[in-house]
Short mmCIF file of C-alpha atoms in Angstrom, two decimals:
data_model
loop_
_atom_site.label_atom_id
_atom_site.label_comp_id
_atom_site.label_asym_id
_atom_site.label_seq_id
_atom_site.Cartn_x
_atom_site.Cartn_y
_atom_site.Cartn_z
CA UNK M 1 151.82 71.77 121.26
CA UNK M 2 154.49 68.29 120.34
CA UNK M 3 155.99 70.51 117.73
CA UNK M 4 156.92 73.25 119.71
CA UNK M 5 160.43 72.61 121.14
CA UNK M 6 161.71 71.97 117.87
CA UNK M 7 160.16 74.91 116.17
CA UNK M 8 161.28 77.30 119.16
CA UNK M 9 165.00 75.88 118.65
CA UNK M 10 164.45 76.27 114.50
CA UNK M 11 163.35 79.71 114.92
CA UNK M 12 166.21 80.66 117.65
CA UNK M 13 168.43 79.10 114.90
CA UNK M 14 167.01 81.78 112.73
CA UNK M 15 166.79 84.77 114.75
CA UNK M 16 163.05 84.79 114.03
CA UNK M 17 161.71 84.73 118.08
CA UNK M 18 159.88 87.93 118.50
CA UNK M 19 158.37 88.49 115.19
CA UNK M 20 155.68 87.33 112.65
CA UNK M 21 157.61 85.46 110.54
CA UNK M 22 157.79 83.08 113.92
CA UNK M 23 153.95 82.56 113.58
CA UNK M 24 153.41 82.08 110.09
CA UNK M 25 156.52 79.37 108.99
CA UNK M 26 155.35 76.25 110.88
CA UNK M 27 152.18 77.33 110.42
CA UNK M 28 152.35 76.44 107.09
CA UNK M 29 153.74 72.80 107.36
CA UNK M 30 150.74 71.16 109.24
CA UNK M 31 150.75 67.23 109.17
CA UNK M 32 147.44 67.65 108.61
CA UNK M 33 147.32 69.27 105.47
CA UNK M 34 149.63 67.08 104.44
CA UNK M 35 147.54 64.27 104.62
CA UNK M 36 144.49 65.51 103.32
CA UNK M 37 145.93 66.76 99.81
CA UNK M 38 147.83 63.43 99.44
CA UNK M 39 144.51 61.58 99.88
CA UNK M 40 141.91 64.31 97.65
CA UNK M 41 145.15 63.34 94.84
CA UNK M 42 144.75 59.76 95.36
CA UNK M 43 141.26 60.51 94.58
CA UNK M 44 141.53 61.95 91.03
CA UNK M 45 140.93 59.33 88.52
CA UNK M 46 143.70 58.91 86.29
CA UNK M 47 141.81 59.18 82.92
CA UNK M 48 140.94 62.53 84.04
CA UNK M 49 144.64 63.34 84.05
CA UNK M 50 144.92 61.12 81.05
CA UNK M 51 141.97 63.36 78.62
CA UNK M 52 144.13 65.93 79.67
CA UNK M 53 146.74 65.25 78.10
CA UNK M 54 145.45 63.84 75.53
CA UNK M 55 143.74 67.43 74.97
CA UNK M 56 147.40 68.95 75.16
CA UNK M 57 147.86 69.97 78.53
CA UNK M 58 151.56 70.46 80.13
CA UNK M 59 151.93 70.11 83.54
CA UNK M 60 151.17 73.60 84.89
CA UNK M 61 148.11 73.97 82.67
CA UNK M 62 146.76 70.52 83.89
CA UNK M 63 147.35 71.51 87.34
CA UNK M 64 145.80 74.96 87.10
CA UNK M 65 142.94 74.03 84.91
CA UNK M 66 141.97 70.27 85.46
CA UNK M 67 143.73 69.34 89.15
CA UNK M 68 143.32 72.48 90.94
CA UNK M 69 139.51 72.79 90.37
CA UNK M 70 138.64 69.65 91.49
CA UNK M 71 140.45 69.86 94.80
CA UNK M 72 139.11 73.55 95.20
CA UNK M 73 137.00 72.72 98.24
CA UNK M 74 139.59 70.45 99.97
CA UNK M 75 142.32 73.21 99.57
CA UNK M 76 139.37 75.83 101.37
CA UNK M 77 138.07 73.71 103.71
CA UNK M 78 142.21 73.23 104.22
CA UNK M 79 142.41 76.65 103.98
CA UNK M 80 139.65 77.19 106.72
CA UNK M 81 141.57 74.42 109.19
CA UNK M 82 144.69 76.12 109.42
CA UNK M 83 142.84 80.01 109.48
CA UNK M 84 141.20 78.59 113.04
CA UNK M 85 143.97 76.93 114.66
CA UNK M 86 145.88 79.82 113.83
CA UNK M 87 143.95 82.43 115.04
CA UNK M 88 142.85 80.60 118.16
CA UNK M 89 146.64 79.63 119.35
CA UNK M 90 147.46 80.94 122.58
CA UNK M 91 149.50 78.48 123.60
CA UNK M 92 152.90 79.08 120.72
CA UNK M 93 151.96 82.59 120.23
CA UNK M 94 152.79 83.65 123.88
CA UNK M 95 156.28 81.22 123.35
CA UNK M 96 157.39 82.90 120.02
CA UNK M 97 156.60 86.58 120.39
CA UNK M 98 157.85 87.86 123.98
CA UNK M 99 157.19 91.61 123.33
CA UNK M 100 153.48 92.97 123.64
CA UNK M 101 153.95 95.42 120.76
CA UNK M 102 153.99 92.49 118.70
CA UNK M 103 150.62 90.25 119.93
CA UNK M 104 148.19 89.16 117.51
CA UNK M 105 144.75 90.39 117.93
CA UNK M 106 143.54 87.33 120.10
CA UNK M 107 146.20 87.87 122.93
CA UNK M 108 145.31 91.58 123.09
CA UNK M 109 142.25 90.32 125.35
CA UNK M 110 144.79 90.00 128.42
CA UNK M 111 145.52 93.96 128.01
CA UNK M 112 142.77 94.61 129.61
CA UNK M 113 142.72 92.69 132.76
CA UNK M 114 145.06 94.09 135.63
CA UNK M 115 146.47 92.08 139.11
CA UNK M 116 143.08 93.47 140.64
CA UNK M 117 140.80 94.38 137.97
CA UNK M 118 139.25 93.85 134.71
CA UNK M 119 137.93 96.13 132.26
CA UNK M 120 134.69 93.89 131.30
CA UNK M 121 133.16 96.21 128.66
CA UNK M 122 136.19 96.43 126.86
CA UNK M 123 137.05 92.84 127.07
CA UNK M 124 134.12 91.66 125.33
CA UNK M 125 134.60 94.90 122.37
CA UNK M 126 137.93 93.30 121.99
CA UNK M 127 135.78 89.57 121.53
CA UNK M 128 134.00 91.05 118.81
CA UNK M 129 136.66 92.38 117.22
CA UNK M 130 138.68 89.35 117.55
CA UNK M 131 135.44 87.19 116.33
CA UNK M 132 134.60 88.97 113.23
CA UNK M 133 137.67 87.79 111.10
CA UNK M 134 136.82 84.36 111.86
CA UNK M 135 132.93 84.26 111.38
CA UNK M 136 133.56 86.83 108.11
CA UNK M 137 136.08 84.73 106.50
CA UNK M 138 133.47 81.37 107.18
CA UNK M 139 131.10 82.92 105.65
CA UNK M 140 133.02 83.60 102.54
CA UNK M 141 133.95 79.90 102.31
CA UNK M 142 130.83 78.50 103.48
CA UNK M 143 129.32 77.49 99.78
CA UNK M 144 133.18 75.67 99.21
CA UNK M 145 132.93 74.09 102.59
CA UNK M 146 129.38 72.88 102.07
CA UNK M 147 130.61 71.25 98.86
CA UNK M 148 133.85 70.06 100.21
CA UNK M 149 131.48 68.29 102.63
CA UNK M 150 129.29 66.46 100.34
CA UNK M 151 131.33 65.60 97.57
CA UNK M 152 132.12 62.44 98.86
CA UNK M 153 128.19 61.61 99.19
CA UNK M 154 126.78 58.52 97.27
CA UNK M 155 122.66 58.55 96.71
CA UNK M 156 121.28 55.34 97.72
#
């Protein structure tokens, strides 16, 4: 919510209001991701990087073959956090998408509520449809999330 006004002004100047790019662009640059990845890069041992250089790895190959596999659990965890934040974002989505024809799947719940009535059977069916992708992404990435949580654990 803090970045709402600068994001709105930037997207208005770029003429991206009421497009899906208005939802994607601000979500790429979240501060939490920068912090988590910076700390993860700092935790990689210098000896691992030196060994890769001695084996003849260039910068791109070192990142692809050595560094990124070490950061895979953290990257997947960050993806899940970002996905959940974007998927469940009601507040900023209303500001960036003005027409109901461009609403995201989570905002379609509002289509089933009228002034004096609500179609609850359609609301609950929509909630199941909205929840299914989140549950699917979690189950596909569950192994990486658990390995990321236990990566820093030390047996005592």
